[in-house]
PDB file of N, CA, C and O in Angstrom:
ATOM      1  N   UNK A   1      18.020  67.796  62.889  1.00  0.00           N
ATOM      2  CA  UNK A   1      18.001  68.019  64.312  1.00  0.00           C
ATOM      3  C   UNK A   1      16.661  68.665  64.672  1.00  0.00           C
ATOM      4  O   UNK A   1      16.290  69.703  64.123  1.00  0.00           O
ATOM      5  N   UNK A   2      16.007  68.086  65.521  1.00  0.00           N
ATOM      6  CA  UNK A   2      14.651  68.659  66.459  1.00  0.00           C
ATOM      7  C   UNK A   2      15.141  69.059  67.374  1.00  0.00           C
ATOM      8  O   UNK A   2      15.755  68.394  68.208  1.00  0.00           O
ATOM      9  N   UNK A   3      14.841  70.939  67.378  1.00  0.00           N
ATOM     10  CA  UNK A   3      14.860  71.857  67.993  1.00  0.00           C
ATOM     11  C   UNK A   3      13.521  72.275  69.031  1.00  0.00           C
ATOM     12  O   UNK A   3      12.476  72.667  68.512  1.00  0.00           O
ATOM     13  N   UNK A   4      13.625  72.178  70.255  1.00  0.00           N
ATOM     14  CA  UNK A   4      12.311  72.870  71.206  1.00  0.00           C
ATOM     15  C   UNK A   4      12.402  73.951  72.104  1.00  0.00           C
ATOM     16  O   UNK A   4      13.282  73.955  72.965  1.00  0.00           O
ATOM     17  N   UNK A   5      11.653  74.794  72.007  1.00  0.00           N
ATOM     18  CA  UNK A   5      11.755  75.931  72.845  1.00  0.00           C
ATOM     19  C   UNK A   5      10.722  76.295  74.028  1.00  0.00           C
ATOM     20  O   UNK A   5      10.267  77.424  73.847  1.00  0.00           O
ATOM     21  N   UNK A   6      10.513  76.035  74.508  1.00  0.00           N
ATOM     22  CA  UNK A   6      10.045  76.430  76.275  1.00  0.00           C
ATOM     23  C   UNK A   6       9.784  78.014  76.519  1.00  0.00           C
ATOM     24  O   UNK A   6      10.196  78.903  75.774  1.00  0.00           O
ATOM     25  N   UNK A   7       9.257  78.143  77.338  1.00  0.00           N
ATOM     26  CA  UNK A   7       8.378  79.405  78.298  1.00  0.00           C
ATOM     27  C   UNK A   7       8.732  80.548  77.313  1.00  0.00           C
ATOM     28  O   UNK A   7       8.171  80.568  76.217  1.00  0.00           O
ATOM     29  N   UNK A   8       9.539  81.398  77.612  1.00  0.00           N
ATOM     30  CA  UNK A   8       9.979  82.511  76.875  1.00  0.00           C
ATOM     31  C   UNK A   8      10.560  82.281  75.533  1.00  0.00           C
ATOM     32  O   UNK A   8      10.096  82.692  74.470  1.00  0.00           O
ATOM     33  N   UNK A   9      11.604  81.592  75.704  1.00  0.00           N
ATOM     34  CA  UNK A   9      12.052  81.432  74.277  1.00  0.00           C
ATOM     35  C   UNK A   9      11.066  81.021  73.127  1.00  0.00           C
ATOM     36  O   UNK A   9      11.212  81.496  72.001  1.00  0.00           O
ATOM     37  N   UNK A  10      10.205  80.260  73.377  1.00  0.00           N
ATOM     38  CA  UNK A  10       8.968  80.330  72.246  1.00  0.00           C
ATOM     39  C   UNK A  10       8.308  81.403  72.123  1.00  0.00           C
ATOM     40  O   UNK A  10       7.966  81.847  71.027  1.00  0.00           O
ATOM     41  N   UNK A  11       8.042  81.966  73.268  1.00  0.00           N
ATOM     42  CA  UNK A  11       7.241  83.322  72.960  1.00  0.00           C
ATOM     43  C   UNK A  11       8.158  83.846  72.029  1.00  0.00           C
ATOM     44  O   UNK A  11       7.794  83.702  70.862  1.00  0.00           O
ATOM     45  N   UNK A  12       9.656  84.628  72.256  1.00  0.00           N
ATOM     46  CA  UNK A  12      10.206  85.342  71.622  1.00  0.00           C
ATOM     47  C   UNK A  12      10.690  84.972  70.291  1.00  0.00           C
ATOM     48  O   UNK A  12      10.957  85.837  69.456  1.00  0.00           O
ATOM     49  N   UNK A  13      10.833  83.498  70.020  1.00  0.00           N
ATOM     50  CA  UNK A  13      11.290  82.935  68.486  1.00  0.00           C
ATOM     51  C   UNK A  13       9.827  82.534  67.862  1.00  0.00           C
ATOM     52  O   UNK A  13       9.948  82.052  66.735  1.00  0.00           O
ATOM     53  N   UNK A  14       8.491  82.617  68.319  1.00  0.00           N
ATOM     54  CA  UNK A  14       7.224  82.505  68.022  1.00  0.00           C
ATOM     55  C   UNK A  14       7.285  80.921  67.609  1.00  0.00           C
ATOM     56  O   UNK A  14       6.312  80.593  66.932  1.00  0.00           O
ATOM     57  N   UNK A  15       8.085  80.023  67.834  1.00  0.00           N
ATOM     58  CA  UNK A  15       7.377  78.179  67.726  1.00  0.00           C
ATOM     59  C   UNK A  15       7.312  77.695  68.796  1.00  0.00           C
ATOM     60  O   UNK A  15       7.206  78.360  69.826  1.00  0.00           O
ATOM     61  N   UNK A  16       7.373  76.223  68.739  1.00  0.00           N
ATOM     62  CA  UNK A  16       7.575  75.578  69.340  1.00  0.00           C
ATOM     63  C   UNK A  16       9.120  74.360  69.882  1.00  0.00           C
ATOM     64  O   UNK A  16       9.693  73.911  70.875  1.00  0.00           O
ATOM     65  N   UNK A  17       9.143  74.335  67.905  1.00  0.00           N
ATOM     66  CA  UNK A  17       9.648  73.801  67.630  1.00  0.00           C
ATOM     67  C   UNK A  17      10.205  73.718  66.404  1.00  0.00           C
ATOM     68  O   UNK A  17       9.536  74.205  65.493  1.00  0.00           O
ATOM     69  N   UNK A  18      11.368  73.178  66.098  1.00  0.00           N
ATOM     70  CA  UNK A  18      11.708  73.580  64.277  1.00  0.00           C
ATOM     71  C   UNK A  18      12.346  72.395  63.727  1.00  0.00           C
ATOM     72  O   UNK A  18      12.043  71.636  64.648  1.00  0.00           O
ATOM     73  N   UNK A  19      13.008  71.656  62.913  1.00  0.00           N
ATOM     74  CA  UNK A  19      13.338  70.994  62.204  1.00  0.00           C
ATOM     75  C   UNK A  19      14.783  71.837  61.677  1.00  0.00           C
ATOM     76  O   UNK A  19      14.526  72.744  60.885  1.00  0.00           O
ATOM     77  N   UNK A  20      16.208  71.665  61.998  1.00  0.00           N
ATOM     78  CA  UNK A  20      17.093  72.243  62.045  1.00  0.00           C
ATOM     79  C   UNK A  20      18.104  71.839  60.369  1.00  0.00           C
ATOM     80  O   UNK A  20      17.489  71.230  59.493  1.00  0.00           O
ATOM     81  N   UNK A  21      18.952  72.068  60.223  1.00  0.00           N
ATOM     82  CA  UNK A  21      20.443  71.563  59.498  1.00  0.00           C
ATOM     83  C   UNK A  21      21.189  72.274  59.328  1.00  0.00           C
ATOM     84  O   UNK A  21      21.571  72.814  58.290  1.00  0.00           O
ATOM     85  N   UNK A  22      21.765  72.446  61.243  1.00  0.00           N
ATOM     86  CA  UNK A  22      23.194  73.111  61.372  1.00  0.00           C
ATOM     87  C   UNK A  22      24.172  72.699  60.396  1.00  0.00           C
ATOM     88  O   UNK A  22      23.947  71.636  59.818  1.00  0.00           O
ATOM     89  N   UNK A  23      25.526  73.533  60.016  1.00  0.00           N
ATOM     90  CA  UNK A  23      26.350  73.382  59.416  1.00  0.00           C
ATOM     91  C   UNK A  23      27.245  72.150  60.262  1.00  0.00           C
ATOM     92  O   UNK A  23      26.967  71.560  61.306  1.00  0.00           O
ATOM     93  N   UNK A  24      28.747  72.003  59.101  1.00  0.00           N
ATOM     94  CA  UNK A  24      29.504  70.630  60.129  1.00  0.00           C
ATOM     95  C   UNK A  24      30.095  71.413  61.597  1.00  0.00           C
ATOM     96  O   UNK A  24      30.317  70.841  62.664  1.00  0.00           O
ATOM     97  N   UNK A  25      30.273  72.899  61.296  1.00  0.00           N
ATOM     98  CA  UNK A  25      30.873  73.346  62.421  1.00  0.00           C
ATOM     99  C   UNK A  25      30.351  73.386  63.826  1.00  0.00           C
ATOM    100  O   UNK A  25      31.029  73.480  64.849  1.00  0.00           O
ATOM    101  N   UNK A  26      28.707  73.279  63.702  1.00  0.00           N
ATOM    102  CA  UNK A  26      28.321  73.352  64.565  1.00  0.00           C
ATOM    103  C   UNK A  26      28.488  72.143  65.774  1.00  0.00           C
ATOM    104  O   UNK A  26      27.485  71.440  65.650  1.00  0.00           O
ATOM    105  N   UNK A  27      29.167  71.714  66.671  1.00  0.00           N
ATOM    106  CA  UNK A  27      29.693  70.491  67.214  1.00  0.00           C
ATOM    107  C   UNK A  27      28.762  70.448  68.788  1.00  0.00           C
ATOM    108  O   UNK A  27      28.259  69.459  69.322  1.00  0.00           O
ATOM    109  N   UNK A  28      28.759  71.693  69.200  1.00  0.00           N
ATOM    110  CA  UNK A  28      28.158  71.600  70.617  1.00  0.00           C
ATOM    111  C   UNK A  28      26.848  72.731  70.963  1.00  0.00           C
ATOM    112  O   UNK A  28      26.555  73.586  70.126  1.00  0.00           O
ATOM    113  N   UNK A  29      26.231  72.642  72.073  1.00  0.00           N
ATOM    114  CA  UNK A  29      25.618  72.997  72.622  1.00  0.00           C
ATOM    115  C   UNK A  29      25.757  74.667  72.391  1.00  0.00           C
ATOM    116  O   UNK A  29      24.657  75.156  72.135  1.00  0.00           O
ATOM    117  N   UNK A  30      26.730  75.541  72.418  1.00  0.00           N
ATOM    118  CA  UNK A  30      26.781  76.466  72.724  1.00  0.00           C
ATOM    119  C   UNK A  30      27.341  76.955  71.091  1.00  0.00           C
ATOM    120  O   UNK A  30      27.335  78.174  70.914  1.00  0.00           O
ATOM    121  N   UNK A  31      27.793  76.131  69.967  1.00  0.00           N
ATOM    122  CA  UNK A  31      27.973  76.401  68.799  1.00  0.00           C
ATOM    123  C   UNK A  31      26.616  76.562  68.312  1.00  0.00           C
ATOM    124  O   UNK A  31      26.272  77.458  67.541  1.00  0.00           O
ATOM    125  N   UNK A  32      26.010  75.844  68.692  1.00  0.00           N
ATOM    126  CA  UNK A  32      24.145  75.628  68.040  1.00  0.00           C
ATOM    127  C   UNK A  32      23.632  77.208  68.558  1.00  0.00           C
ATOM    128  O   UNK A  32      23.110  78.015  67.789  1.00  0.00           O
ATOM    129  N   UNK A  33      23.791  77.366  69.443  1.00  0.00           N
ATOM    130  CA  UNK A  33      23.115  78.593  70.401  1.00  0.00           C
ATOM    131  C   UNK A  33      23.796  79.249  69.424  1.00  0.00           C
ATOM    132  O   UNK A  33      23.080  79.467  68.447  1.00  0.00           O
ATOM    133  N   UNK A  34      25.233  79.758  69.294  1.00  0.00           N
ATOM    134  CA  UNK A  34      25.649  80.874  68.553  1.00  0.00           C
ATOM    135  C   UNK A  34      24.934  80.958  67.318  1.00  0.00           C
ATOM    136  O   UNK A  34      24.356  82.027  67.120  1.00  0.00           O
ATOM    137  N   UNK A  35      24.807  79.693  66.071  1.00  0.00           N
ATOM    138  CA  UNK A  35      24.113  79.953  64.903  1.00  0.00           C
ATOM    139  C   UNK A  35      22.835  79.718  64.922  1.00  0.00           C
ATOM    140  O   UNK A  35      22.261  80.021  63.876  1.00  0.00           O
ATOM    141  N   UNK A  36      21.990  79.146  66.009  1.00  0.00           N
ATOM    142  CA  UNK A  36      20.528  79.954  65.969  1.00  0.00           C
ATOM    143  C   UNK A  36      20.517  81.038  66.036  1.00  0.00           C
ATOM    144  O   UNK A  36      19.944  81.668  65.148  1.00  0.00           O
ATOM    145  N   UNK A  37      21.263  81.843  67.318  1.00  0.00           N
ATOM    146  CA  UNK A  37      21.231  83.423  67.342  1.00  0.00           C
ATOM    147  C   UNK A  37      21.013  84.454  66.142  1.00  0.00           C
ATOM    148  O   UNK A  37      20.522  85.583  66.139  1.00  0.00           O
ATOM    149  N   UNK A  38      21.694  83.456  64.856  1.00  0.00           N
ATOM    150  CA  UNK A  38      22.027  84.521  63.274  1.00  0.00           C
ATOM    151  C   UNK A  38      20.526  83.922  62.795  1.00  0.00           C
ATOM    152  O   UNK A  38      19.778  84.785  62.336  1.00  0.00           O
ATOM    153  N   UNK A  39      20.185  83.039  62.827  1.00  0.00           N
ATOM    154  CA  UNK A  39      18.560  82.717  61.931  1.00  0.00           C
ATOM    155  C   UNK A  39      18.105  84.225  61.577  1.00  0.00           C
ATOM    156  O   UNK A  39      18.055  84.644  60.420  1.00  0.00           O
ATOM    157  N   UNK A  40      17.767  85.020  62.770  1.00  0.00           N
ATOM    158  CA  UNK A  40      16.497  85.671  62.385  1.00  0.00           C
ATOM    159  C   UNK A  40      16.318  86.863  64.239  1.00  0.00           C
ATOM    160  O   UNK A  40      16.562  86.549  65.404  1.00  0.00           O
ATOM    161  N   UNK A  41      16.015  87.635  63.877  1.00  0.00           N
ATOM    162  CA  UNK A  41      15.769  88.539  64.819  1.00  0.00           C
ATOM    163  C   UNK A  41      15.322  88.016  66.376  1.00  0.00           C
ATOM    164  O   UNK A  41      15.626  88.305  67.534  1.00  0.00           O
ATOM    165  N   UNK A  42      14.637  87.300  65.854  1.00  0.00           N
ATOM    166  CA  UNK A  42      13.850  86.422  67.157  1.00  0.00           C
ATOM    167  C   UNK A  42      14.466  85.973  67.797  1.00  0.00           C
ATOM    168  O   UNK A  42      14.316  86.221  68.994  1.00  0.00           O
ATOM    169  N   UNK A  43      15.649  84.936  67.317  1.00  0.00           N
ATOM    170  CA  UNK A  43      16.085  83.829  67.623  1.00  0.00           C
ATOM    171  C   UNK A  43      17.614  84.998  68.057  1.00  0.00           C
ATOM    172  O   UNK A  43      18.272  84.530  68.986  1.00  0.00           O
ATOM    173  N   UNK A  44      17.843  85.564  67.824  1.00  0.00           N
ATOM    174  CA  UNK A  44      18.636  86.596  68.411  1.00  0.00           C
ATOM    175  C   UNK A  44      18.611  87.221  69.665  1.00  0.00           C
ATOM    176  O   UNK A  44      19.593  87.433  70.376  1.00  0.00           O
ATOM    177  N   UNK A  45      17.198  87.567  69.955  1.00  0.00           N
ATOM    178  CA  UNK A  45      16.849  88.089  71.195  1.00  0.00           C
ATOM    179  C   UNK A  45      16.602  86.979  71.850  1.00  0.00           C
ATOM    180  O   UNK A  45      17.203  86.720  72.893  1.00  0.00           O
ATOM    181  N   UNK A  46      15.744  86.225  71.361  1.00  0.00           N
ATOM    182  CA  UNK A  46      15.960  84.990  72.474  1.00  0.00           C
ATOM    183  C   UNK A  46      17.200  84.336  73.028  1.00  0.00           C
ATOM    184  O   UNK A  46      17.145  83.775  74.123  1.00  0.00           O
ATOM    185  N   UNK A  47      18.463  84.384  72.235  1.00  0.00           N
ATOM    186  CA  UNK A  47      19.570  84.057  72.719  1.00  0.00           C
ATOM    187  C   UNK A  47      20.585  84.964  73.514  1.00  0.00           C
ATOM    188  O   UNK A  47      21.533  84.576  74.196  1.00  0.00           O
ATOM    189  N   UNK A  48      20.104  86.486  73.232  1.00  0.00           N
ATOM    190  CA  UNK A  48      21.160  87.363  73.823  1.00  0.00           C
ATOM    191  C   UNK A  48      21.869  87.413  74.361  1.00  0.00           C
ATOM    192  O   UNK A  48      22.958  87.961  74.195  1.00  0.00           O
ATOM    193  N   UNK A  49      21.198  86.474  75.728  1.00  0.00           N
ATOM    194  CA  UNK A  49      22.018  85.969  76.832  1.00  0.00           C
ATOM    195  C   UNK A  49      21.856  84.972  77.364  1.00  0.00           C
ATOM    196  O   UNK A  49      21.157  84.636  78.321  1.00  0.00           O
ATOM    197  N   UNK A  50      22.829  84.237  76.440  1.00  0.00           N
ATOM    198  CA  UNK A  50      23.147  82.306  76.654  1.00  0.00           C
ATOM    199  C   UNK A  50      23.294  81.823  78.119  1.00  0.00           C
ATOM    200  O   UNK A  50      23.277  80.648  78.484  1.00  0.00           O
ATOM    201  N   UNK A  51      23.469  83.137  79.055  1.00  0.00           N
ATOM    202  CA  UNK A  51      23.632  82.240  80.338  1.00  0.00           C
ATOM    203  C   UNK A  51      22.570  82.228  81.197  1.00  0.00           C
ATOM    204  O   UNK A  51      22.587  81.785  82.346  1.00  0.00           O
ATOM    205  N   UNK A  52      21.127  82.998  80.299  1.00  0.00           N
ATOM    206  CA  UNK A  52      19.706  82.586  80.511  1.00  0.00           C
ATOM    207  C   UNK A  52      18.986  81.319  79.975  1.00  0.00           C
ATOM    208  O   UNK A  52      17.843  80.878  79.853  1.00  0.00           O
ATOM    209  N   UNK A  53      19.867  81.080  79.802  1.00  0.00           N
ATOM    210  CA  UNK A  53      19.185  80.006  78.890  1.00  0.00           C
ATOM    211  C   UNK A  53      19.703  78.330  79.082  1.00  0.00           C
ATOM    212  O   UNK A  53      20.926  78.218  79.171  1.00  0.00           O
ATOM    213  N   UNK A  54      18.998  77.176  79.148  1.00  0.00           N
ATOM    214  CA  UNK A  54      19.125  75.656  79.641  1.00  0.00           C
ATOM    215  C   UNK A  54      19.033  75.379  78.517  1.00  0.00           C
ATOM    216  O   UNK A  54      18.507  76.080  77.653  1.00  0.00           O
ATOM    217  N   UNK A  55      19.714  73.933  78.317  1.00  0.00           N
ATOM    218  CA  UNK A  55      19.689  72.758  77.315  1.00  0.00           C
ATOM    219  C   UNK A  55      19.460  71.358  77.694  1.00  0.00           C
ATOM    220  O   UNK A  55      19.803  70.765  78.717  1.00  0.00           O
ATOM    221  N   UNK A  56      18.882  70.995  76.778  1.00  0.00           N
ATOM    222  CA  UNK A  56      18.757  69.123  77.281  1.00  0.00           C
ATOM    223  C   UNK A  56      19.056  68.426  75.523  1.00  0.00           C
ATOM    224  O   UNK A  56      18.482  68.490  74.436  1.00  0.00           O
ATOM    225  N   UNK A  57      19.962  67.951  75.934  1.00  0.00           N
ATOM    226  CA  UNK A  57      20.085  66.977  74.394  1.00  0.00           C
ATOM    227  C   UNK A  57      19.460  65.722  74.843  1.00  0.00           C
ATOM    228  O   UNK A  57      19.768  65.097  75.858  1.00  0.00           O
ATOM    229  N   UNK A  58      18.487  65.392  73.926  1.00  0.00           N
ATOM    230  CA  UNK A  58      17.834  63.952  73.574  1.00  0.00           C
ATOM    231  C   UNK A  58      17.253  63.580  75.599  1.00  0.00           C
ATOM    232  O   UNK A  58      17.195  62.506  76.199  1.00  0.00           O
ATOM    233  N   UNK A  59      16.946  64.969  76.063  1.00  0.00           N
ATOM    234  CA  UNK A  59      16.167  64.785  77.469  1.00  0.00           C
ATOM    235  C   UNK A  59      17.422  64.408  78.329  1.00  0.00           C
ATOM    236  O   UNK A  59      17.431  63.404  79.040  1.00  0.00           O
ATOM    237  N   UNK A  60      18.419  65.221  78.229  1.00  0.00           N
ATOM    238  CA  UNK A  60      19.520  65.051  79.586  1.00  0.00           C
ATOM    239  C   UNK A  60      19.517  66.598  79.723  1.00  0.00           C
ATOM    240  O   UNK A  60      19.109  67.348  78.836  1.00  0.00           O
ATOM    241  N   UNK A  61      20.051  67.035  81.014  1.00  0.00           N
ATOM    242  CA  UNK A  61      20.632  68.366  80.922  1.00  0.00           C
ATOM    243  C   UNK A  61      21.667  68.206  80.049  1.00  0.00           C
ATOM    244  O   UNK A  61      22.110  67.209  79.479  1.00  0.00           O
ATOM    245  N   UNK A  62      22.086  69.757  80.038  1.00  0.00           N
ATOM    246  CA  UNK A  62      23.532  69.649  78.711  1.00  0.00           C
ATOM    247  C   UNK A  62      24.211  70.536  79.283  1.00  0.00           C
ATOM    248  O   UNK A  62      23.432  71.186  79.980  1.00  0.00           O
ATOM    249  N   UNK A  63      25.755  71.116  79.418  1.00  0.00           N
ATOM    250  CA  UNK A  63      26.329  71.999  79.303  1.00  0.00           C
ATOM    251  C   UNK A  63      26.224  72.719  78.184  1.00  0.00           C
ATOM    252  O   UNK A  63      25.290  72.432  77.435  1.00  0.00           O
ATOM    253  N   UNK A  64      27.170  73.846  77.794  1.00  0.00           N
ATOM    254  CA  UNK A  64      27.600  74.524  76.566  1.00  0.00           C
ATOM    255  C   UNK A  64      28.592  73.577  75.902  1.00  0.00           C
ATOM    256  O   UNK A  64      28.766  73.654  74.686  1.00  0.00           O
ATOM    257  N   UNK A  65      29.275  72.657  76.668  1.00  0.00           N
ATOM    258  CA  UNK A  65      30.098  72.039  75.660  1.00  0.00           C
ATOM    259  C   UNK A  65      29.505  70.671  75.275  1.00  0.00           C
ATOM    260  O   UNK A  65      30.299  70.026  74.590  1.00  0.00           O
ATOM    261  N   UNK A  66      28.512  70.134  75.480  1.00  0.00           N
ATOM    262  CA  UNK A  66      27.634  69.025  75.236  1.00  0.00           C
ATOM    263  C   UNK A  66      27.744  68.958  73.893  1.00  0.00           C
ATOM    264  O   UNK A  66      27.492  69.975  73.247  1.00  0.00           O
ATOM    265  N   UNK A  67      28.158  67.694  73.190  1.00  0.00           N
ATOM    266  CA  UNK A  67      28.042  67.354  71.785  1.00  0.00           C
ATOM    267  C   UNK A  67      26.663  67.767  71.262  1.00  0.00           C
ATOM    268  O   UNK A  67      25.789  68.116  72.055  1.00  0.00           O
ATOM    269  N   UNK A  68      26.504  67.742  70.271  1.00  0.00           N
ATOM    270  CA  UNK A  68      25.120  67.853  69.553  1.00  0.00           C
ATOM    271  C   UNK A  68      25.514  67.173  67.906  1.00  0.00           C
ATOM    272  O   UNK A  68      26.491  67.547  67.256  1.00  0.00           O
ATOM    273  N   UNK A  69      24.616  66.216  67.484  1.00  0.00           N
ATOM    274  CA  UNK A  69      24.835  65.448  66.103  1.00  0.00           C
ATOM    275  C   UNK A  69      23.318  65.846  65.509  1.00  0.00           C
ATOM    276  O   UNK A  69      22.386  65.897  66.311  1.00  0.00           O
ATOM    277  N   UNK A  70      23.161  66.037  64.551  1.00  0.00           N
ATOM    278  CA  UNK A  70      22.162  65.647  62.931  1.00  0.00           C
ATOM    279  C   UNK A  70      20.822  64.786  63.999  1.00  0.00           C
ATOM    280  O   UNK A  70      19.801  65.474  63.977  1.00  0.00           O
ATOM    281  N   UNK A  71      20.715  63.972  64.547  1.00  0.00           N
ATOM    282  CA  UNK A  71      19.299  63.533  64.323  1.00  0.00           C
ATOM    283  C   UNK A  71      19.012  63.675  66.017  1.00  0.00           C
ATOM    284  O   UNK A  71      18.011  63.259  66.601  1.00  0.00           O
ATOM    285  N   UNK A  72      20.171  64.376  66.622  1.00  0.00           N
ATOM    286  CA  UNK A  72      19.528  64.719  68.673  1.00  0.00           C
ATOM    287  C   UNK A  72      18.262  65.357  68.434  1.00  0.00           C
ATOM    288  O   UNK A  72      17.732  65.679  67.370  1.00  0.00           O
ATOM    289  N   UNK A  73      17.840  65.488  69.736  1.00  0.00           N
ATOM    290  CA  UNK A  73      16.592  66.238  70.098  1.00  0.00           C
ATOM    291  C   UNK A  73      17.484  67.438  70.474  1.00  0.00           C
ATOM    292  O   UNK A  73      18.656  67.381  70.100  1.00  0.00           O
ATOM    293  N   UNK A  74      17.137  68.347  71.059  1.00  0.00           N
ATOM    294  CA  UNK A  74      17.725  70.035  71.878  1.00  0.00           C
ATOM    295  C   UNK A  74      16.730  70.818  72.172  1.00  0.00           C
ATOM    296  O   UNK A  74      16.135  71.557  71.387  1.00  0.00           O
ATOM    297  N   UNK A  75      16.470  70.630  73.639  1.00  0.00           N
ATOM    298  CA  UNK A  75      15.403  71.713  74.310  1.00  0.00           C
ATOM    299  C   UNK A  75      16.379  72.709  74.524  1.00  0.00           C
ATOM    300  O   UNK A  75      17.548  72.346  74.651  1.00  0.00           O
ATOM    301  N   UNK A  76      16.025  74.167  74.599  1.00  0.00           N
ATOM    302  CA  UNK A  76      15.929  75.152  75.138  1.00  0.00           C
ATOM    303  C   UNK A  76      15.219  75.690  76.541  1.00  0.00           C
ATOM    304  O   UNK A  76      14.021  75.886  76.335  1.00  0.00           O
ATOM    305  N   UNK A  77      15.476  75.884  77.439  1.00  0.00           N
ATOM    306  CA  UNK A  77      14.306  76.720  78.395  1.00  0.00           C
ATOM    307  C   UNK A  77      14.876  77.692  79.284  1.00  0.00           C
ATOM    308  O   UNK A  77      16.091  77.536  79.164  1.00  0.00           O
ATOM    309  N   UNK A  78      14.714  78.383  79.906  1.00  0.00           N
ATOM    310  CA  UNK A  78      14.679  79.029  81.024  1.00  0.00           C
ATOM    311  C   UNK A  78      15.162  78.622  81.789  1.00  0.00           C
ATOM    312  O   UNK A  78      15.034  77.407  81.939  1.00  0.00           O
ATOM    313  N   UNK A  79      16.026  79.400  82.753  1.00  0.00           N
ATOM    314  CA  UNK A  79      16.654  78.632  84.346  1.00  0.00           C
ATOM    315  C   UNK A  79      14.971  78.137  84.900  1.00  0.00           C
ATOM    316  O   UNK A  79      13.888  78.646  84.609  1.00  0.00           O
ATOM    317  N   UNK A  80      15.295  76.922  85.819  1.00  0.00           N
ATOM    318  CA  UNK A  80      13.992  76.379  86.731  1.00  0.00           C
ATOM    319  C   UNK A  80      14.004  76.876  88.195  1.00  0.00           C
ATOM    320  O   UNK A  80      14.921  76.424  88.881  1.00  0.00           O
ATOM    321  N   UNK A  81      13.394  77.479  88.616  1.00  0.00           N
ATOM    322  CA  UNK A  81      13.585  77.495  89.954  1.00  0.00           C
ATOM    323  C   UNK A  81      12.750  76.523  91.076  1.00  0.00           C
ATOM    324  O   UNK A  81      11.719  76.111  90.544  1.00  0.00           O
ATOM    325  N   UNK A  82      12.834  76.250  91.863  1.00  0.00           N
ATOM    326  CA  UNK A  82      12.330  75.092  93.015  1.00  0.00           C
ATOM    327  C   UNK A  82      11.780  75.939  94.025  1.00  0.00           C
ATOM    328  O   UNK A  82      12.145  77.099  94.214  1.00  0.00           O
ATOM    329  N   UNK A  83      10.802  75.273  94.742  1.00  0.00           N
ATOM    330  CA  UNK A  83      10.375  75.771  96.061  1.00  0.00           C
ATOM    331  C   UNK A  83       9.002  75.658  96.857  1.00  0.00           C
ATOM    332  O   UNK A  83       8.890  76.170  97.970  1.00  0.00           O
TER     333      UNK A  83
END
């Protein structure tokens, strides 16, 4: 799984991007978020608070319950604001 991270969340997990292999449990959007959170300090604070945080599987928006499989894409970013 290709993992991308946007505005803040790269700053705070320091990539861009990573090359993943969630476990089988991991099924959705918001399972992925929970076991990035354990990686590593970074990826902890960057997740703290999941309801800061957007998804796009394979370039769609996503919910938290959005499937996620082995070879998706998964952005991360920031709420967007308009104006």
């Amino acid at each position: 799984m290709r993992v991308l991270y946007f505005a803040w969340l790269r700053q705070k997990i320091g990539t861009a991007e990573e090359e993943i292999a969630p476990p089988p449990e991991v099924r959705d959007v918001a399972g992925l978020v929970r076991w990035l959170a354990q990686r590593s300090p970074a990826h902890a604070q960057a997740f703290a608070d999941p309801r800061q945080v957007r998804a796009a599987v394979n370039q769609d928006f996503a919910g938290p319950e959005h499937p996620v499989a082995a070879n998706d894409e998964v952005a991360f970013f920031p709420p967007v604001t308009g104006g």
